[in-house]
Short mmCIF file of N, CA and C and ligand atoms in Angstrom, two decimals:
data_model
loop_
_atom_site.label_atom_id
_atom_site.label_comp_id
_atom_site.label_asym_id
_atom_site.label_seq_id
_atom_site.Cartn_x
_atom_site.Cartn_y
_atom_site.Cartn_z
N UNK A 228 11.03 22.73 -29.74
CA UNK A 228 11.93 23.22 -28.69
C UNK A 228 12.65 24.47 -29.05
N UNK A 229 12.18 25.19 -30.30
CA UNK A 229 12.77 26.49 -30.56
C UNK A 229 12.45 27.55 -29.51
N UNK A 230 11.28 27.17 -28.71
CA UNK A 230 10.94 28.34 -27.77
C UNK A 230 11.45 27.97 -26.42
N UNK A 231 12.43 27.17 -26.45
CA UNK A 231 12.80 26.67 -25.03
C UNK A 231 13.12 27.90 -24.19
N UNK A 232 13.94 28.87 -24.60
CA UNK A 232 14.14 30.02 -23.83
C UNK A 232 14.16 31.14 -24.89
N UNK A 233 13.52 32.09 -24.57
CA UNK A 233 13.54 33.31 -25.39
C UNK A 233 14.55 34.25 -24.88
N UNK A 234 15.58 34.45 -25.82
CA UNK A 234 16.73 35.13 -25.65
C UNK A 234 16.40 36.71 -25.77
N UNK A 235 16.70 37.63 -25.03
CA UNK A 235 16.52 38.99 -25.02
C UNK A 235 17.27 39.59 -26.18
N UNK A 236 18.36 39.44 -26.35
CA UNK A 236 19.40 40.03 -27.24
C UNK A 236 19.25 39.30 -28.59
N UNK A 237 19.24 40.09 -29.76
CA UNK A 237 19.33 39.39 -30.94
C UNK A 237 20.74 38.72 -31.11
N UNK A 238 20.76 37.73 -31.93
CA UNK A 238 22.14 36.98 -32.21
C UNK A 238 22.94 38.02 -32.82
N UNK A 239 24.28 37.88 -32.27
CA UNK A 239 25.31 38.69 -33.09
C UNK A 239 26.38 37.71 -33.70
N UNK A 240 26.28 37.48 -34.84
CA UNK A 240 27.13 36.36 -35.48
C UNK A 240 28.36 37.15 -36.03
N UNK A 241 29.51 36.69 -35.63
CA UNK A 241 30.75 37.15 -36.06
C UNK A 241 31.12 36.58 -37.45
N UNK A 242 30.24 35.61 -37.91
CA UNK A 242 30.71 34.79 -39.05
C UNK A 242 31.35 33.57 -38.76
N UNK A 243 31.26 32.74 -39.77
CA UNK A 243 31.92 31.50 -39.49
C UNK A 243 33.37 31.51 -39.89
N UNK A 244 34.14 30.60 -39.03
CA UNK A 244 35.56 30.62 -39.36
C UNK A 244 35.72 29.61 -40.49
N UNK A 245 36.53 29.96 -41.45
CA UNK A 245 36.75 29.33 -42.60
C UNK A 245 37.22 27.80 -42.57
N UNK A 246 38.16 27.66 -41.52
CA UNK A 246 38.89 26.34 -41.38
C UNK A 246 38.25 25.60 -40.31
N UNK A 247 36.98 26.12 -39.71
CA UNK A 247 36.29 25.30 -38.65
C UNK A 247 35.49 24.20 -38.95
N UNK A 248 35.66 23.03 -38.45
CA UNK A 248 35.01 21.81 -38.74
C UNK A 248 33.50 22.05 -38.27
N UNK A 249 33.27 22.58 -37.10
CA UNK A 249 31.96 22.75 -36.54
C UNK A 249 31.08 23.85 -37.33
N UNK A 250 31.83 24.99 -37.81
CA UNK A 250 31.24 25.97 -38.61
C UNK A 250 30.67 25.14 -39.91
N UNK A 251 31.68 24.37 -40.32
CA UNK A 251 31.16 23.75 -41.88
C UNK A 251 29.99 22.58 -41.48
N UNK A 252 29.96 22.06 -40.32
CA UNK A 252 28.77 21.14 -39.97
C UNK A 252 27.47 22.11 -39.82
N UNK A 253 27.71 23.23 -39.12
CA UNK A 253 26.42 24.00 -38.98
C UNK A 253 25.88 24.63 -40.38
N UNK A 254 26.89 24.90 -41.19
CA UNK A 254 26.25 25.39 -42.49
C UNK A 254 26.04 24.30 -43.51
N UNK A 255 26.31 22.98 -42.92
CA UNK A 255 25.99 21.90 -43.92
C UNK A 255 26.90 21.36 -44.96
N UNK A 256 28.12 21.97 -45.04
CA UNK A 256 29.16 21.52 -46.00
C UNK A 256 29.83 20.26 -45.52
N UNK A 257 29.84 19.99 -44.27
CA UNK A 257 30.28 18.92 -43.75
C UNK A 257 28.99 18.11 -43.03
N UNK A 258 28.59 16.83 -43.45
CA UNK A 258 27.27 16.28 -43.08
C UNK A 258 27.54 15.83 -41.59
N UNK A 259 26.42 15.92 -41.07
CA UNK A 259 26.22 15.51 -39.59
C UNK A 259 24.95 14.96 -39.32
N UNK A 260 24.68 14.30 -38.18
CA UNK A 260 23.34 13.85 -37.73
C UNK A 260 22.74 14.83 -36.75
N UNK A 261 22.00 15.75 -37.21
CA UNK A 261 21.41 16.89 -36.41
C UNK A 261 20.45 16.19 -35.44
N UNK A 262 20.38 16.72 -34.29
CA UNK A 262 19.35 16.13 -33.33
C UNK A 262 18.58 17.43 -32.84
N UNK A 263 18.99 18.58 -32.92
CA UNK A 263 18.35 19.79 -32.52
C UNK A 263 18.95 21.06 -33.17
N UNK A 264 17.96 21.98 -33.45
CA UNK A 264 18.61 23.20 -33.89
C UNK A 264 17.61 24.45 -33.50
N UNK A 265 18.20 25.64 -33.31
CA UNK A 265 17.25 26.81 -33.09
C UNK A 265 18.17 27.87 -33.74
N UNK A 266 17.83 29.21 -33.36
CA UNK A 266 18.41 30.28 -33.85
C UNK A 266 19.83 30.41 -33.58
N UNK A 267 20.13 29.83 -32.18
CA UNK A 267 21.33 30.15 -31.51
C UNK A 267 22.23 28.80 -31.52
N UNK A 268 21.58 27.74 -31.66
CA UNK A 268 22.25 26.42 -31.22
C UNK A 268 22.30 25.37 -32.34
N UNK A 269 23.15 24.45 -32.45
CA UNK A 269 22.88 23.27 -33.40
C UNK A 269 23.49 22.13 -32.51
N UNK A 270 22.75 20.96 -32.70
CA UNK A 270 23.18 19.80 -31.81
C UNK A 270 23.30 18.75 -32.74
N UNK A 271 24.17 17.69 -32.60
CA UNK A 271 24.48 16.62 -33.52
C UNK A 271 25.13 15.55 -32.77
N UNK A 272 25.07 14.26 -33.34
CA UNK A 272 25.84 13.19 -32.73
C UNK A 272 27.40 13.27 -32.94
N UNK A 273 28.05 12.95 -31.89
CA UNK A 273 29.45 12.74 -32.11
C UNK A 273 29.96 11.58 -33.13
N UNK A 274 30.99 11.94 -33.87
CA UNK A 274 31.33 10.96 -34.80
C UNK A 274 32.09 9.91 -34.24
N UNK A 275 32.72 9.95 -32.98
CA UNK A 275 33.42 9.02 -32.38
C UNK A 275 32.81 9.00 -30.85
N UNK A 276 31.71 8.34 -30.66
CA UNK A 276 30.89 8.25 -29.44
C UNK A 276 31.59 7.69 -28.43
N UNK A 277 31.69 8.24 -27.18
CA UNK A 277 32.29 7.68 -26.00
C UNK A 277 31.37 7.14 -25.07
N UNK A 278 30.04 7.05 -25.48
CA UNK A 278 29.09 6.66 -24.56
C UNK A 278 27.85 6.39 -25.46
N UNK A 279 26.75 5.40 -24.98
CA UNK A 279 25.70 5.25 -25.90
C UNK A 279 24.94 6.47 -26.41
N UNK A 280 24.90 7.46 -25.56
CA UNK A 280 24.48 8.60 -25.97
C UNK A 280 25.62 9.67 -25.95
N UNK A 281 25.90 10.27 -27.17
CA UNK A 281 27.01 11.31 -27.06
C UNK A 281 26.75 12.29 -28.19
N UNK A 282 26.08 13.49 -27.64
CA UNK A 282 25.95 14.51 -28.55
C UNK A 282 26.71 15.70 -28.34
N UNK A 283 26.95 16.49 -29.42
CA UNK A 283 27.64 17.73 -29.13
C UNK A 283 26.73 18.95 -29.37
N UNK A 284 26.91 19.82 -28.64
CA UNK A 284 25.66 20.97 -28.65
C UNK A 284 26.66 22.30 -28.83
N UNK A 285 26.55 22.96 -29.95
CA UNK A 285 27.47 24.04 -30.22
C UNK A 285 26.74 25.47 -30.54
N UNK A 286 27.17 26.66 -30.35
CA UNK A 286 26.62 27.89 -30.61
C UNK A 286 26.71 27.80 -32.20
N UNK A 287 25.74 28.59 -32.78
CA UNK A 287 25.94 28.90 -34.29
C UNK A 287 27.09 29.80 -34.35
N UNK A 288 27.24 30.70 -33.54
CA UNK A 288 28.35 31.71 -33.67
C UNK A 288 29.50 30.94 -33.38
N UNK A 289 30.66 31.27 -34.21
CA UNK A 289 31.94 30.71 -33.87
C UNK A 289 32.59 31.42 -32.75
N UNK A 290 32.60 30.71 -31.65
CA UNK A 290 33.45 31.16 -30.48
C UNK A 290 34.51 29.94 -30.20
N UNK A 291 35.63 30.37 -30.03
CA UNK A 291 36.72 29.35 -29.98
C UNK A 291 36.57 28.36 -28.80
N UNK A 292 36.31 28.89 -27.64
CA UNK A 292 36.40 27.99 -26.52
C UNK A 292 35.56 28.91 -25.34
N UNK A 293 35.29 28.07 -24.28
CA UNK A 293 34.70 28.73 -23.15
C UNK A 293 35.59 29.85 -22.60
N UNK A 294 36.97 29.74 -22.77
CA UNK A 294 37.93 30.75 -22.25
C UNK A 294 37.76 32.06 -23.09
N UNK A 295 37.11 31.99 -24.28
CA UNK A 295 36.98 33.16 -25.13
C UNK A 295 35.67 33.80 -25.02
N UNK A 296 34.95 33.43 -23.94
CA UNK A 296 33.56 34.15 -23.66
C UNK A 296 33.71 35.17 -22.55
N UNK A 297 32.85 36.21 -22.48
CA UNK A 297 32.76 37.21 -21.53
C UNK A 297 31.36 37.15 -21.10
N UNK A 298 31.01 38.11 -20.27
CA UNK A 298 29.73 38.29 -19.67
C UNK A 298 28.56 38.39 -20.79
N UNK A 299 28.86 38.90 -21.85
CA UNK A 299 27.81 39.14 -22.85
C UNK A 299 27.44 37.79 -23.47
N UNK A 300 28.13 36.70 -23.05
CA UNK A 300 27.58 35.39 -23.69
C UNK A 300 26.91 34.57 -22.50
N UNK A 301 26.67 35.21 -21.43
CA UNK A 301 25.87 34.58 -20.17
C UNK A 301 24.51 33.74 -20.63
N UNK A 302 23.71 34.54 -21.29
CA UNK A 302 22.42 34.03 -21.72
C UNK A 302 22.68 32.80 -22.76
N UNK A 303 23.53 32.96 -23.75
CA UNK A 303 23.86 32.00 -24.61
C UNK A 303 24.41 30.73 -24.00
N UNK A 304 25.41 30.92 -22.95
CA UNK A 304 25.88 29.67 -22.27
C UNK A 304 24.72 29.05 -21.51
N UNK A 305 23.83 29.79 -20.81
CA UNK A 305 22.70 29.28 -20.10
C UNK A 305 21.84 28.35 -21.09
N UNK A 306 21.55 28.92 -22.33
CA UNK A 306 20.84 28.28 -23.32
C UNK A 306 21.46 27.02 -23.92
N UNK A 307 22.77 26.98 -23.94
CA UNK A 307 23.39 25.73 -24.33
C UNK A 307 23.16 24.67 -23.36
N UNK A 308 23.20 25.01 -22.11
CA UNK A 308 23.01 24.13 -20.90
C UNK A 308 21.60 23.63 -20.75
N UNK A 309 20.67 24.44 -21.07
CA UNK A 309 19.24 24.09 -21.12
C UNK A 309 18.94 23.11 -22.23
N UNK A 310 19.54 23.34 -23.43
CA UNK A 310 19.41 22.37 -24.58
C UNK A 310 19.96 21.05 -24.12
N UNK A 311 21.19 21.15 -23.45
CA UNK A 311 21.75 19.74 -23.21
C UNK A 311 20.75 19.01 -22.24
N UNK A 312 20.19 19.74 -21.24
CA UNK A 312 19.13 19.23 -20.14
C UNK A 312 18.02 18.63 -21.11
N UNK A 313 17.58 19.41 -21.97
CA UNK A 313 16.27 19.00 -22.75
C UNK A 313 16.50 17.73 -23.59
N UNK A 314 17.56 17.57 -24.23
CA UNK A 314 18.20 16.55 -24.97
C UNK A 314 18.21 15.24 -24.16
N UNK A 315 18.97 15.58 -22.93
CA UNK A 315 19.13 14.35 -22.03
C UNK A 315 17.54 13.83 -21.72
N UNK A 316 16.63 14.69 -21.42
CA UNK A 316 15.29 14.30 -21.01
C UNK A 316 14.78 13.57 -22.14
N UNK A 317 14.82 14.08 -23.50
CA UNK A 317 14.16 13.36 -24.48
C UNK A 317 14.77 12.13 -24.76
N UNK A 318 16.07 11.69 -24.43
CA UNK A 318 16.62 10.57 -24.63
C UNK A 318 16.42 9.61 -23.34
N UNK A 319 15.70 10.09 -22.29
CA UNK A 319 15.48 9.30 -21.30
C UNK A 319 16.60 9.06 -20.13
N UNK A 320 17.46 9.93 -20.17
CA UNK A 320 18.68 9.80 -19.37
C UNK A 320 18.31 10.05 -17.72
N UNK A 321 17.20 9.54 -17.44
CA UNK A 321 16.81 9.81 -16.04
C UNK A 321 17.75 9.29 -14.93
N UNK A 322 18.62 8.51 -15.16
CA UNK A 322 19.42 8.03 -14.25
C UNK A 322 20.69 8.97 -14.11
N UNK A 323 20.71 9.92 -15.01
CA UNK A 323 21.98 10.97 -15.07
C UNK A 323 22.74 10.85 -16.27
N UNK A 324 23.57 11.76 -16.32
CA UNK A 324 24.35 12.09 -17.63
C UNK A 324 25.32 13.00 -17.15
N UNK A 325 26.42 13.25 -18.21
CA UNK A 325 27.41 14.32 -17.87
C UNK A 325 27.55 15.20 -19.07
N UNK A 326 27.70 16.43 -18.58
CA UNK A 326 28.04 17.52 -19.67
C UNK A 326 29.46 17.95 -19.44
N UNK A 327 30.19 18.12 -20.49
CA UNK A 327 31.58 18.19 -20.51
C UNK A 327 31.99 19.38 -21.45
N UNK A 328 32.70 20.28 -21.04
CA UNK A 328 33.32 21.45 -22.01
C UNK A 328 34.75 21.36 -21.89
N UNK A 329 35.44 20.54 -22.60
CA UNK A 329 36.78 20.63 -22.70
C UNK A 329 37.26 21.99 -23.16
N UNK A 330 38.16 22.58 -22.58
CA UNK A 330 38.71 23.96 -22.94
C UNK A 330 40.09 24.03 -22.89
N UNK A 331 40.63 24.31 -24.01
CA UNK A 331 42.11 24.64 -24.24
C UNK A 331 42.84 23.25 -24.35
N UNK A 332 44.13 23.44 -24.40
CA UNK A 332 45.10 22.34 -24.54
C UNK A 332 45.13 21.30 -23.38
N UNK A 333 45.17 21.94 -22.07
CA UNK A 333 45.24 21.01 -21.00
C UNK A 333 43.80 20.33 -20.69
N UNK A 334 42.71 21.08 -21.25
CA UNK A 334 41.37 20.48 -21.09
C UNK A 334 41.01 19.53 -22.22
N UNK A 335 42.04 19.35 -22.94
CA UNK A 335 41.71 18.17 -24.07
C UNK A 335 40.83 18.69 -25.15
N UNK A 336 40.78 19.97 -25.33
CA UNK A 336 39.84 20.45 -26.54
C UNK A 336 40.67 20.18 -27.79
N UNK A 337 39.87 19.70 -28.74
CA UNK A 337 40.58 19.30 -30.17
C UNK A 337 39.92 19.97 -31.34
N UNK A 338 38.69 20.52 -31.02
CA UNK A 338 38.02 21.41 -32.02
C UNK A 338 37.71 22.92 -31.43
N UNK A 339 38.39 23.72 -32.01
CA UNK A 339 38.23 25.10 -31.49
C UNK A 339 37.17 25.89 -31.87
N UNK A 340 35.90 25.22 -31.71
CA UNK A 340 34.55 25.77 -31.54
C UNK A 340 33.96 25.40 -30.46
N UNK A 341 33.60 26.30 -29.47
CA UNK A 341 32.79 26.00 -28.32
C UNK A 341 31.95 24.91 -28.38
N UNK A 342 31.86 23.76 -27.53
CA UNK A 342 30.78 22.81 -27.61
C UNK A 342 30.66 22.18 -26.35
N UNK A 343 29.52 21.67 -26.07
CA UNK A 343 29.18 20.81 -24.99
C UNK A 343 29.07 19.33 -25.34
N UNK A 344 29.70 18.56 -24.60
CA UNK A 344 29.41 17.11 -24.73
C UNK A 344 28.19 16.77 -23.83
N UNK A 345 27.27 16.01 -24.56
CA UNK A 345 26.31 15.49 -23.53
C UNK A 345 26.50 13.92 -23.71
N UNK A 346 26.98 13.34 -22.54
CA UNK A 346 27.36 11.90 -22.44
C UNK A 346 26.42 11.23 -21.53
N UNK A 347 25.94 10.00 -21.98
CA UNK A 347 24.85 9.24 -21.21
C UNK A 347 24.60 7.91 -21.64
N UNK A 348 23.70 7.21 -20.92
CA UNK A 348 23.57 5.73 -21.25
C UNK A 348 24.50 4.68 -20.64
N UNK A 349 25.38 5.13 -19.76
CA UNK A 349 26.24 4.37 -19.03
C UNK A 349 26.64 5.08 -17.84
N UNK A 350 27.18 4.44 -16.61
CA UNK A 350 27.70 5.09 -15.56
C UNK A 350 29.04 5.76 -15.94
N UNK A 351 29.19 6.84 -15.57
CA UNK A 351 30.44 7.54 -15.79
C UNK A 351 31.45 7.28 -14.62
N UNK A 352 32.71 7.34 -14.90
CA UNK A 352 33.64 7.41 -13.80
C UNK A 352 34.28 8.72 -13.43
N UNK A 353 34.82 8.79 -12.27
CA UNK A 353 35.46 9.93 -11.73
C UNK A 353 36.76 9.75 -11.09
N UNK A 354 37.76 10.40 -11.05
CA UNK A 354 37.85 11.55 -11.79
C UNK A 354 37.98 11.18 -13.36
N UNK A 355 37.76 12.23 -14.36
CA UNK A 355 38.11 11.97 -15.62
C UNK A 355 39.58 11.93 -15.92
N UNK A 356 39.97 11.43 -16.97
CA UNK A 356 41.42 11.28 -17.29
C UNK A 356 42.05 12.51 -17.52
P1 5GP B 142 36.85 18.11 -27.95
O1 5GP B 142 37.93 17.01 -27.95
O2 5GP B 142 37.34 19.18 -28.82
O3 5GP B 142 36.26 18.28 -26.66
O4 5GP B 142 35.81 17.36 -28.78
C1 5GP B 142 35.57 17.25 -30.18
C2 5GP B 142 34.75 16.31 -30.64
O5 5GP B 142 34.17 16.49 -31.96
C3 5GP B 142 35.24 14.87 -30.36
O6 5GP B 142 34.44 13.99 -29.51
C4 5GP B 142 35.08 14.29 -31.87
O7 5GP B 142 34.84 13.02 -31.86
C5 5GP B 142 34.17 15.13 -32.45
N1 5GP B 142 34.37 15.40 -33.98
C6 5GP B 142 35.37 15.81 -34.58
N2 5GP B 142 35.14 15.88 -35.90
C7 5GP B 142 33.85 15.52 -35.99
C8 5GP B 142 33.08 15.60 -37.32
O8 5GP B 142 33.46 15.81 -38.32
N3 5GP B 142 31.79 15.28 -37.05
C9 5GP B 142 31.42 15.03 -35.87
N4 5GP B 142 29.98 14.59 -35.67
N5 5GP B 142 32.05 15.02 -34.70
C10 5GP B 142 33.25 15.28 -34.84
ZN1 ZN B 143 33.56 27.43 -35.88
#
């Protein structure tokens, strides 16, 4: 799946944040169950799953939240979504799934490293809490 999408721009990593759980997971100092990785993206199972399938898809680059992105991240953001769709397909979520990007305090974001939740394997309710 590494060739899922070829990104035109080389990655520009601003370095890992010293106190960021997801940066530590990406570098391997905190263990995780990885399910996919490529040059730009790392995906792993959520430690506290809210559905039979609950994966987290994160950029290797430390970006605090969706609200901290600008147009130069459009390709990366598209890649994160495509990885989510591929992982959903691999897991047989043909009936559907949900991709969530909690952003900021009101959005319920608890880890300040941009991440997509891929949730599936059960019917989701709406609206979310
Ligand atoms: P947020 O609330 O920021 O949208 O989501 C953060 C997610 O990260 C939560 O679903 C939480 O269970 C997950 N999480 C927090 N710490 C860890 C960890 O150390 N390992 C893994 N695999 N997931 C974590
Ligand atoms: Zn980070």
